[in-house]
XYZ file of C-alpha atoms in Angstrom:
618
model
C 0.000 0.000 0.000
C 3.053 2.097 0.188
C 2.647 3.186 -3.869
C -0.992 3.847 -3.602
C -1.881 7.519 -3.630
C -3.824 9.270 -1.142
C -6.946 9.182 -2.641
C -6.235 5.247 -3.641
C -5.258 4.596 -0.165
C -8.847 6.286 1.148
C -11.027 4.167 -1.615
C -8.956 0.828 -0.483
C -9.736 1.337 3.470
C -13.319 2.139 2.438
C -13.728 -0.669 0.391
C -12.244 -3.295 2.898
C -14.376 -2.275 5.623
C -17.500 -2.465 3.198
C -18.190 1.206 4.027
C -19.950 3.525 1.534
C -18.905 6.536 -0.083
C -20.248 8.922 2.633
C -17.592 7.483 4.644
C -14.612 8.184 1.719
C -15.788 11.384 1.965
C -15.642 11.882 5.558
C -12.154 10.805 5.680
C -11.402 13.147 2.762
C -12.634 16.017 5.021
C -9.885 15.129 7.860
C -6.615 17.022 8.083
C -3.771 14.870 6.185
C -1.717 13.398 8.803
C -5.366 12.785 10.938
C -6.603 10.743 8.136
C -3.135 8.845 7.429
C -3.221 8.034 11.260
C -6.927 6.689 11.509
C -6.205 4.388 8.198
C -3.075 3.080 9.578
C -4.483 2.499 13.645
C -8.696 1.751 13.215
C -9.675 -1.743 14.282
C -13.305 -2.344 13.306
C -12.867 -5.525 15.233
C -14.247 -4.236 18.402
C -17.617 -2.976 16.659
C -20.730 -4.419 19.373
C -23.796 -2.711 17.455
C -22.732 -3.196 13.908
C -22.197 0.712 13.127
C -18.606 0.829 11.793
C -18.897 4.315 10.387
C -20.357 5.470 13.555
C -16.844 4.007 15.516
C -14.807 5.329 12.936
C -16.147 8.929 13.084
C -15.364 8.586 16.996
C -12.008 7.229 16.269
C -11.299 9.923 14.235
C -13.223 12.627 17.058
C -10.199 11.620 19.124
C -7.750 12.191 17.009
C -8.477 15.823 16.489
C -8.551 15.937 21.138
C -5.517 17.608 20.934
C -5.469 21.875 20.720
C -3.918 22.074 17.419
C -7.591 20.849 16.225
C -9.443 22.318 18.867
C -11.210 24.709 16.047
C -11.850 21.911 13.787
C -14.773 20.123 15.126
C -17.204 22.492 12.971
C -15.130 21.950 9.696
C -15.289 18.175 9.919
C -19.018 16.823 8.946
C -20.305 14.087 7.558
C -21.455 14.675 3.776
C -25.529 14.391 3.688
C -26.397 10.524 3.769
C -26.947 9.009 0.367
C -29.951 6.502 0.172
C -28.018 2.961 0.119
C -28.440 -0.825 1.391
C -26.304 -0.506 4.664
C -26.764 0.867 8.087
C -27.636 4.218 9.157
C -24.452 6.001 10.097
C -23.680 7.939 13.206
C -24.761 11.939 12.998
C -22.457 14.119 11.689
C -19.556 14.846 13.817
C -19.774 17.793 16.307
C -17.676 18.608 19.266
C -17.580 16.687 22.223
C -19.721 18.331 24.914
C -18.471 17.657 28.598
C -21.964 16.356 30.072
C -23.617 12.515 29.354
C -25.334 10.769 27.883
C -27.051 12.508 24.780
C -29.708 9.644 24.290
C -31.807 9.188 27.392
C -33.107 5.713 26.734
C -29.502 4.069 26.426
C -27.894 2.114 28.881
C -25.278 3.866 31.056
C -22.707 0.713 29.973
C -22.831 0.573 27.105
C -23.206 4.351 26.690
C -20.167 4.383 28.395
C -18.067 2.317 26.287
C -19.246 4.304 23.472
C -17.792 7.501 25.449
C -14.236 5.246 26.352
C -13.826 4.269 22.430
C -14.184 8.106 21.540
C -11.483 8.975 23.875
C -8.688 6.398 21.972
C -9.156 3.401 24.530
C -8.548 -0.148 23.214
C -10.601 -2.530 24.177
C -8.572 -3.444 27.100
C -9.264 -0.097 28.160
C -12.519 -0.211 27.716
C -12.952 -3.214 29.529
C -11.289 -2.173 32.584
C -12.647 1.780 32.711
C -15.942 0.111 32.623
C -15.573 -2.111 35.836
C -15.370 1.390 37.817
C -18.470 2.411 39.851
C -21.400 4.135 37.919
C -20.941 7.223 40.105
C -17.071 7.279 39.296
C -18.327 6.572 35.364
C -20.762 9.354 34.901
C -18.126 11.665 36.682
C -15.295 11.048 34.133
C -17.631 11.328 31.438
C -18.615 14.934 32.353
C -15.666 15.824 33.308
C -12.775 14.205 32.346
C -10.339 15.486 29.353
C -7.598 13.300 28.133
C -5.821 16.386 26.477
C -2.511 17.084 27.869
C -1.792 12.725 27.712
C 1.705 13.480 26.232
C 2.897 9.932 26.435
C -0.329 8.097 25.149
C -1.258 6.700 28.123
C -5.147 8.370 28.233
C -5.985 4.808 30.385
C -3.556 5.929 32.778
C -4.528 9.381 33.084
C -8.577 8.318 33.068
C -7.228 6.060 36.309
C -5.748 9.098 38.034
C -8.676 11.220 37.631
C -11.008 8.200 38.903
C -8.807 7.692 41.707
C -9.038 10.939 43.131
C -12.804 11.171 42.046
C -13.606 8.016 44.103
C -11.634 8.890 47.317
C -13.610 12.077 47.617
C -16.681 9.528 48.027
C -14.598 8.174 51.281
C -15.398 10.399 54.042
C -12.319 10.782 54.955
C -10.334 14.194 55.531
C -7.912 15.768 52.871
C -4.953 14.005 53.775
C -6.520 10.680 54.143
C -7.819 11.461 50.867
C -4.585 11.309 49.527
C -3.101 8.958 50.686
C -6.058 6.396 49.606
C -5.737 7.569 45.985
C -1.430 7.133 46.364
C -2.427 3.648 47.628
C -4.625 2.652 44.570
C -1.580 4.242 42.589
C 0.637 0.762 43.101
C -1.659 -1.252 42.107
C -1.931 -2.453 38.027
C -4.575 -1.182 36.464
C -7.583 -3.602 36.408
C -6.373 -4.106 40.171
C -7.228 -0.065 40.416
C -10.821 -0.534 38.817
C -11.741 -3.569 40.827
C -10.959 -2.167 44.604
C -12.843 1.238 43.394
C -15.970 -0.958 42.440
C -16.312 -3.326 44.896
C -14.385 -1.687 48.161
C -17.581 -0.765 50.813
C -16.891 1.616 53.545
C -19.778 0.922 55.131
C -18.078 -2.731 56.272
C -15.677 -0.417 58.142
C -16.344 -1.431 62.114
C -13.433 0.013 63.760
C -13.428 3.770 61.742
C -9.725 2.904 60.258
C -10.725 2.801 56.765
C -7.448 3.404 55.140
C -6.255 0.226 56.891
C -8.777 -1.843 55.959
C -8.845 -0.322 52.290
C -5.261 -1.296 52.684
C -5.682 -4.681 52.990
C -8.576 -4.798 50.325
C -6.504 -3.849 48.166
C -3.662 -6.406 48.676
C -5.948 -9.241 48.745
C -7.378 -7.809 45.188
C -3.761 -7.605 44.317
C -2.715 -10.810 44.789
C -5.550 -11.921 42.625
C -5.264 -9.302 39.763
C -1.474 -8.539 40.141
C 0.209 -6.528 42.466
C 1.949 -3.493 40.493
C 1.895 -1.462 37.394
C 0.926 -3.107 33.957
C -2.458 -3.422 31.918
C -4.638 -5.857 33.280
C -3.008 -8.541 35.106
C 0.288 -7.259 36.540
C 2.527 -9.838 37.854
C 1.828 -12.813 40.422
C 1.947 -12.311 44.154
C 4.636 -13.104 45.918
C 5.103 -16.601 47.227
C 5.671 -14.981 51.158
C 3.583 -12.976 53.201
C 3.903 -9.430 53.303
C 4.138 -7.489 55.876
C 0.650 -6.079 57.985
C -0.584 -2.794 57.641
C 1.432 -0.302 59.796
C -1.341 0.116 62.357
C -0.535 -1.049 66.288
C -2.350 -1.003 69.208
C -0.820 0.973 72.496
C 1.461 -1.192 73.787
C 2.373 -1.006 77.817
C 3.076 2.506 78.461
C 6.863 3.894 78.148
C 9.579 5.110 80.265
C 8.800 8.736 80.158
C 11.552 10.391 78.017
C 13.290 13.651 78.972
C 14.826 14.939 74.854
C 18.168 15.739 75.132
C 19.265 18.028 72.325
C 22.335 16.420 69.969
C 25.277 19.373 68.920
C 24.335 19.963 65.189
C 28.717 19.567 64.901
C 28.801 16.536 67.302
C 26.697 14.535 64.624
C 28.263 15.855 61.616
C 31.661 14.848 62.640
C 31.344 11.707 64.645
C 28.460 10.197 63.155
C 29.368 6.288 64.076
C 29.237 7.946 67.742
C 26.377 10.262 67.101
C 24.171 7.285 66.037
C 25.539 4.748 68.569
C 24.333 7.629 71.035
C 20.751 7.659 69.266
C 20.663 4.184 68.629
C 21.194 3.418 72.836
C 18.594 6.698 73.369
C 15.579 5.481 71.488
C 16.193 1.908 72.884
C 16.423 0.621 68.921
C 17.260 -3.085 68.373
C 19.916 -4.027 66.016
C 17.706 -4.223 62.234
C 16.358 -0.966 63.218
C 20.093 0.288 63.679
C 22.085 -1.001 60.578
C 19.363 0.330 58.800
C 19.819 3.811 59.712
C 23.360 3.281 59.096
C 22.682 2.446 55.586
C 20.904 5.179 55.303
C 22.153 8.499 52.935
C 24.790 10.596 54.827
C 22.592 13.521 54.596
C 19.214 11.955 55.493
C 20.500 9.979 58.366
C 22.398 13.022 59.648
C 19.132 15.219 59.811
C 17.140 12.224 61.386
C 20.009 11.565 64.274
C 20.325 15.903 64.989
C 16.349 16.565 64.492
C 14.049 13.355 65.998
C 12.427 14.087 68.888
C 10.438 11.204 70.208
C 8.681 12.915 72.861
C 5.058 13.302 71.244
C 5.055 9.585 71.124
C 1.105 8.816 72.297
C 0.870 5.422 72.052
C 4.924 4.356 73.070
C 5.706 3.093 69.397
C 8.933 5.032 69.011
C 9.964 3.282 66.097
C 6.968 3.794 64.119
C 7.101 7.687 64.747
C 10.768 7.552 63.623
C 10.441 5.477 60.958
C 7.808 7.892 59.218
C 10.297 10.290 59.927
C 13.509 9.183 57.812
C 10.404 8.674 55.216
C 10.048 12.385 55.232
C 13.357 13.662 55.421
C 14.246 11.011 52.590
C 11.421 11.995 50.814
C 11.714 15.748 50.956
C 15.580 15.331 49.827
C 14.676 13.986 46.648
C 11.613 16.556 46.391
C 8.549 13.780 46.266
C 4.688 15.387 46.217
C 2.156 13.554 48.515
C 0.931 11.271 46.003
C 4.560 9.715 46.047
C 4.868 9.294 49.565
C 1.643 7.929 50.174
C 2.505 5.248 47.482
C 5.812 4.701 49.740
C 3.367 4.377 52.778
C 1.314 2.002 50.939
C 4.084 -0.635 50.414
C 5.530 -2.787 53.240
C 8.066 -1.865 55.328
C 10.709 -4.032 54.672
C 10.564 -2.785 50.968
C 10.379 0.331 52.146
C 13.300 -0.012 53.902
C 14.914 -1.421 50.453
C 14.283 1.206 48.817
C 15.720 3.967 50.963
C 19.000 2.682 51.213
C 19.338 1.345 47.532
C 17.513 4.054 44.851
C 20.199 6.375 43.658
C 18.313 9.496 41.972
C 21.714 10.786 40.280
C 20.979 7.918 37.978
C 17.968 9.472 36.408
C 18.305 10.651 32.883
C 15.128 12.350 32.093
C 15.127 13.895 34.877
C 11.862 12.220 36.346
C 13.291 11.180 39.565
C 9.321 10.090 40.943
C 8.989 7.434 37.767
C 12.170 5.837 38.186
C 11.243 5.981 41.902
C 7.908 4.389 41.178
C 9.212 1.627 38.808
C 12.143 0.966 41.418
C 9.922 0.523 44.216
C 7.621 -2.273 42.177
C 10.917 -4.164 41.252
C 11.826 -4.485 44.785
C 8.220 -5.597 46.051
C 8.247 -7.934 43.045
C 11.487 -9.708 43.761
C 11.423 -12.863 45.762
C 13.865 -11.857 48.040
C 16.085 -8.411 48.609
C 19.525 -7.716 48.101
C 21.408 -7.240 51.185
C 24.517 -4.577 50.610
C 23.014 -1.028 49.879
C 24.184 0.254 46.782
C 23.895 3.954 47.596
C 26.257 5.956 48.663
C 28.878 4.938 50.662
C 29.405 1.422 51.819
C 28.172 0.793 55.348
C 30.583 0.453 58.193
C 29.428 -2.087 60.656
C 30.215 -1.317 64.657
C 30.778 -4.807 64.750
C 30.345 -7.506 61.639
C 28.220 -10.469 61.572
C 29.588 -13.663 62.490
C 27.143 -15.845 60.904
C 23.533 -15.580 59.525
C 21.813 -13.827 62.562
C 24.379 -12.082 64.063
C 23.812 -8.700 65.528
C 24.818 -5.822 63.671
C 25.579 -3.490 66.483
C 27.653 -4.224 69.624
C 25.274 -6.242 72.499
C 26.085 -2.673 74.529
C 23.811 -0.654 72.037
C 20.532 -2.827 72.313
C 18.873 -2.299 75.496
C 17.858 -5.512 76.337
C 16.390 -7.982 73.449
C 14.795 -10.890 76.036
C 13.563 -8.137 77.361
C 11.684 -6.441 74.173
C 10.791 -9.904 73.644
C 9.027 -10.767 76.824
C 6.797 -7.216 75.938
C 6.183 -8.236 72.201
C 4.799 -11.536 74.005
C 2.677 -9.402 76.662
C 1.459 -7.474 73.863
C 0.063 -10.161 71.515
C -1.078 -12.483 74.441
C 1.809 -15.264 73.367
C 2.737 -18.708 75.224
C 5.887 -19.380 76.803
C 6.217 -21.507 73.600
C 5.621 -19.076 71.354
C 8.045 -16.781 73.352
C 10.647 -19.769 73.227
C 10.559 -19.999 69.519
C 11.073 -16.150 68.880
C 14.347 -16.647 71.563
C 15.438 -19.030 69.543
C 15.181 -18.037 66.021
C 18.191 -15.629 64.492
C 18.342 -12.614 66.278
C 18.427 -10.746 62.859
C 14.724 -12.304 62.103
C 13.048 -11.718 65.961
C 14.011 -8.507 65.893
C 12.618 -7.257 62.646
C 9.436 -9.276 63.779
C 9.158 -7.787 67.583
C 9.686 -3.770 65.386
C 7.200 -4.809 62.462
C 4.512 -7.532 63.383
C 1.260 -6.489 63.566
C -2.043 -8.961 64.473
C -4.677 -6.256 64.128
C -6.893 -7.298 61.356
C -6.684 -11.492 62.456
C -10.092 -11.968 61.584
C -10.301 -15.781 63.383
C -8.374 -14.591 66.458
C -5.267 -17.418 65.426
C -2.461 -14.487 66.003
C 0.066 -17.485 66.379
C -1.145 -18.846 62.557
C -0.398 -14.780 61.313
C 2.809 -14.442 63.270
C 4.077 -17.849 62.061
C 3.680 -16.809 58.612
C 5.242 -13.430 59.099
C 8.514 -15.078 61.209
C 8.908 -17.605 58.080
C 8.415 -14.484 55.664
C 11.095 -12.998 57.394
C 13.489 -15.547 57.788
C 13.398 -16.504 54.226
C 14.296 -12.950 52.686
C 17.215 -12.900 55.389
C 18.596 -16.033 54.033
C 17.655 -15.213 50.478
C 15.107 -18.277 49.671
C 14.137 -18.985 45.947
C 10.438 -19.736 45.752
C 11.345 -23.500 45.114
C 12.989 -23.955 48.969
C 10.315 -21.308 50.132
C 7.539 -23.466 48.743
C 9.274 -26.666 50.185
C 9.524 -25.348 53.873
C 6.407 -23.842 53.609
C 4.745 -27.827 52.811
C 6.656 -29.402 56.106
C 4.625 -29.752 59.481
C 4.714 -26.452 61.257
C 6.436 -28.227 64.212
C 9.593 -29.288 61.430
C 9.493 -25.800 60.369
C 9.900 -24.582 63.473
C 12.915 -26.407 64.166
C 14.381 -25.636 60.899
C 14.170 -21.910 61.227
C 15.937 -22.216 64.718
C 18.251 -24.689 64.111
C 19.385 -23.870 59.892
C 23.185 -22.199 59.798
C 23.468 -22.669 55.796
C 27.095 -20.637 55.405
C 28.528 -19.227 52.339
C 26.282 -20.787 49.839
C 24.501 -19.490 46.361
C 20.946 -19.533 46.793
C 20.401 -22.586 44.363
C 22.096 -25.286 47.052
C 20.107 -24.116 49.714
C 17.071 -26.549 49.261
C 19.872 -29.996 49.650
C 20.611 -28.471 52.675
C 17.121 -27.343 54.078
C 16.060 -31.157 52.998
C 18.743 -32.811 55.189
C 18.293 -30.673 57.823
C 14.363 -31.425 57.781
C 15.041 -35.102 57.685
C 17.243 -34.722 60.873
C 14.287 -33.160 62.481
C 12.066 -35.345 61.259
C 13.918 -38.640 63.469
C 15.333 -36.112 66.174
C 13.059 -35.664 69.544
C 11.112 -32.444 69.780
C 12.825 -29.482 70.517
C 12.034 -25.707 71.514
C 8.139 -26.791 70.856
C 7.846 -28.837 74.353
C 6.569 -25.717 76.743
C 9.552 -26.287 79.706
C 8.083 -26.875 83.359
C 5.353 -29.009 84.726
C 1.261 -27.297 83.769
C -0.984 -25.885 86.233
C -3.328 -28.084 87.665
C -6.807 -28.422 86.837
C -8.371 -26.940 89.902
C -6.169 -23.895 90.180
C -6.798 -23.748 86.722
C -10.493 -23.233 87.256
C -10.141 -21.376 90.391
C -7.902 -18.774 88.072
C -11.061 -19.173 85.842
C -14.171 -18.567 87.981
C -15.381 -22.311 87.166
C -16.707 -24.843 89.388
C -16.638 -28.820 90.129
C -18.403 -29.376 87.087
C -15.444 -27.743 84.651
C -13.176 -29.745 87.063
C -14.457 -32.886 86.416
C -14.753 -32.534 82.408
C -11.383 -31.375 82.630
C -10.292 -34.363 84.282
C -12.305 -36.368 81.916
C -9.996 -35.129 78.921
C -6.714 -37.164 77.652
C -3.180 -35.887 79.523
C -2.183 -34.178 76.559
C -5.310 -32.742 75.370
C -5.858 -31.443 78.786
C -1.895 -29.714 78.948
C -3.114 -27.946 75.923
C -6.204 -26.883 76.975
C -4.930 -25.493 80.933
C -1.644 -23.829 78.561
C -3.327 -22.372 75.947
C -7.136 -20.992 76.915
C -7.919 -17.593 77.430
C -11.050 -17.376 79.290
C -11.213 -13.147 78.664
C -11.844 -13.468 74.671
C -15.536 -15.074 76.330
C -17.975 -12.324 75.387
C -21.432 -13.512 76.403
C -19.265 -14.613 79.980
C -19.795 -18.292 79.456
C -16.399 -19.540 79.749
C -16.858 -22.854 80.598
C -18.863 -23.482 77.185
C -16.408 -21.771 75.424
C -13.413 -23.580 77.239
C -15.652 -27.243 76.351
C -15.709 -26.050 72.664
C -11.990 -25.013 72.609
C -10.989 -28.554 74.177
C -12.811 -30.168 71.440
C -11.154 -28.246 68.741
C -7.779 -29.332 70.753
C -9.019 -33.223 70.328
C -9.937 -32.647 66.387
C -6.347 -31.511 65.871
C -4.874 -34.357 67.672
C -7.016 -36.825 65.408
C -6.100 -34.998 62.411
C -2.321 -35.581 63.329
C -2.302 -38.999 64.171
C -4.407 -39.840 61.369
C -1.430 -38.321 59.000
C 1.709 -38.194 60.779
C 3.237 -38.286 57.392
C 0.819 -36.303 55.286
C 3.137 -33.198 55.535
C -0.190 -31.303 55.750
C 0.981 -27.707 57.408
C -1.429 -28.600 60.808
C -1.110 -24.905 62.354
C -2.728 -25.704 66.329
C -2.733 -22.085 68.117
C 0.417 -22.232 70.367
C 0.907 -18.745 70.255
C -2.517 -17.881 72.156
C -2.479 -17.477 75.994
């Protein structure tokens, strides 16, 4: 078609899409490089109703969207319709007016669609613009403009407008606002339209709807794909991400007197200056070595300029971590919409990114889209490099010895059994559960005592949630493909207990790890329990239901129960979850659950079913 004139080149397109002459002479009408563009890109393909003219004049309508052919809506009509054998054709063409629907009696849908084809959507597009709420729909179609789209993307932009249209319909205040529509921003696109039509506020019991949004949206993630891309974005990651950052109080704090740090004293001793701050805010050693990976400048500001002393709720870390967040955001000059896409992703990554992204590598200058595409490498990655690659190499007070090692000298953390022994106050844990997080690598329990979370554990199992966080943990430490991932994750949860407190791999790539976390399994497998066997002999059963307000009656059916049912039951039950103040039907029902899960495990001691009983409750 290259050798064909203009005019032959109009006749051929008309004649292949069986269109009559009106329509030769509508394209005839179009500015040159308008009509080359709309031979070369229309796909009659997606035609519902039949009327190929009609899509083609609203193909070409969005051609002329941009301001050099603002004026030439009035120029371009449709010659007067010949009497012929085919379909009536769409009315001439006229400028787009920014209200709806011109034809009362059609259906918002498909009306809809119409309106996304006239604005240059493919039928992906289309597709996913039309999952968005009807509200959201009949906003963009009065109001939204996809002029100014200078890379193409008018899906993209249509997204961002939604976004911020449908947050407004939250309740929430300005900020909150924000931050919902940043959250939505990380997600891939059909991911976007899904949460926005089937997220209800009104399901929100506690009043924290950006949490729970928050967690909508990375369960319709992890079905639709978690970042960036048209449609389906990439699968979820085979390990569980970390909670929303939202804690309850925990016990109240020491009450802390600021003590201002010399501006020159941090400039020029900084290993000091944060050993200092490190001891002061009672960090533990992750929470450390990552402020010394930080930037120069950003960790400088943080160590001279945090002040922990509006601290409500105790959580000093939390307050301090969204404060290197700032400073590091404000040194690379983000806007809120950035930052609340930082807040949306997990901390670890978050972490990640801080200490790796190096902005003087940016070309184009467009430091927030290499930022943005950065961040979704990093969450997409099955497990994170360990050396920072920004800025200077970091200088450990004292190096690892092995995998677990502290990072910091033993002088700088407070106390770690003792942070322990609160994280285990705070989430109601067992001495078991207590025993396993002393005995797992202190480079995993302490990123799980700064960064668990068990609000939001809809069944009440917070041992089952902070399991799965401990063994999300451990594996990015030791740098797990999702091949020995996926096998640990399969063994008994007693096994994989013992293999997270017991596995030392040593220098080795990450492809022999999975020989080694077999052998080590089938030790455990033929060794005697370890860590898992609570130490000292259980309370009786009639303190037990003295402690309990019980009588002879709960006595006697405890009595009644096997030796090790009954250990279980007098260790593990927690007679203030009873609302309705029955405890000792809620204690019978909990002891039968105990029995099920014994049955279930003799039944299949080999089964290597993951049987998850709820150690970690008090």
């Amino acid at each position: 078609m290259n050798n064909l004139t203009d005019e032959q080149l109009v006749d051929t397109f008309v004649l292949r899409l069986s269109l009559g002459p009106d329509a030769g002479a509508f394209l005839r009408s179009l500015p040159e490089d308008v009509r080359s563009k709309v031979i070369r890109s229309f796909d009659p393909r997606g035609t519902k109703d039949g009327n190929v003219f009609g899509r083609l004049q609203a193909f070409a309508r969005s051609m002329l969207q941009g301001p050099e052919w603002s004026g030439h809506y009035g120029a371009v009509q449709a010659p007067v319709q010949e009497p012929v054998a085919m379909p009536e054709p769409a009315p001439a063409l006229a400028p787009l007016a920014p209200v709806a629907y011109a034809d009362p009696g059609m259906q918002p849908a498909q009306d809809f669609q119409e309106y996304a084809w006239s604005i240059g959507l493919d039928e992906n597009g289309v597709r996913i613009a039309s999952m968005m709420p009807q509200d959201v729909r009949d906003t963009v179609v009065a109001e939204f403009t996809p002029r100014g789209t200078k890379d193409g993307n008018v899906l993209g932009r249509l997204l961002g407008f939604a976004r911020v249209v449908w947050a407004q319909r939250l309740g929430l205040d300005p900020a909150s606002k924000q931050e919902a529509a940043g959250l939505l921003r990380g997600l891939s696109e059909e991911a976007q339209a899904r949460v926005m039509a089937q997220f209800d506020v009104s399901g929100t019991k506690d009043g924290n709807i950006l949490a729970r949004l928050q967690r909508f949206a990375t369960d319709v993630a992890n079905r639709f794909g978690c970042c960036g891309g048209k449609g389906g974005g990439q699968p979820a990651m085979a390990y569980t991400p970390a909670p929303a950052p939202v804690y309850s109080p925990p016990a109240p704090a020491p009450v802390y007197v600021p003590q201002p740090v010399a501006r020159d004293y941090a400039e020029h001793q900084p290993q000091a200056a944060l050993s200092e701050f490190v001891n002061r805010m009672g960090l533990d050693a992750a929470s450390a070595s990552f402020l010394q990976s930080l930037p120069d400048d950003v960790r400088s500001v943080v160590v001279s300029s945090f002040n922990p002393a509006g601290t409500k709720d105790g959580y000093v870390w939390g307050r301090l971590f969204g404060f290197v967040r700032s400073v590091w955001a404000q040194r690379l000059g983000l806007d809120i919409g950035m930052v609340s896409f930082l807040k949306g992703l997990p901390e670890e990554t978050q972490r990640v990114v801080m200490v790796k992204f190096d902005p003087s590598r940016t070309k184009d200058g467009n430091i927030a889209a290499r930022l943005e595409s950065f961040a979704r490498s990093i969450a997409n990655s099955p497990h994170q490099p360990r050396q920072p690659a920004f800025g200077q190499p970091v200088q450990q007070v004292a190096p690892p010895a092995q995998f677990g090692a502290a990072v910091v000298k033993a002088d700088a953390v407070p106390n770690v059994h003792a942070a322990l022994r609160d994280f285990a106050q705070r989430w109601g844990l067992n001495e078991q559960a207590s025993a396993f997080l002393r005995a797992a690598p202190e480079a995993v329990s302490s990123v799980v005592v700064a960064s668990f979370n068990a609000n939001g554990t809809k069944d009440g199992n917070v041992w089952g949630r902070l399991f799965g966080f401990v063994r999300s943990v451990w594996s990015q430490k030791l740098g797990l493909d999702n091949a020995a991932f996926g096998y640990v994750r399969g063994l008994p949860e007693d096994v994989q207990m013992e293999i997270i407190t017991r596995f030392a791999p040593g220098q080795v790539a990450a492809h022999e790890l999975l020989p080694q976390l077999q052998a080590v399994a089938e030790e455990v497998r033929h060794a005697p329990q370890g860590i898992i066997v609570a130490p000292g002999a259980p309370e009786d059963p009639v303190s037990f239901a003295q402690r309990c307000g019980l009588d002879a009656e709960a006595i006697a059916f405890l009595l009644s129960l096997s030796e090790d049912v009954r250990t279980v039951v007098i260790t593990d039950f927690d007679p203030a979850g009873t609302k309705d103040g029955n405890v000792f039907s809620r204690l019978q029902n909990f002891a039968r659950a105990v029995e099920n899960r014994r049955k279930r495990m003799l039944e299949a001691p080999q089964s290597g079913r993951n049987v998850r009983p709820r150690w970690g409750e008090s």
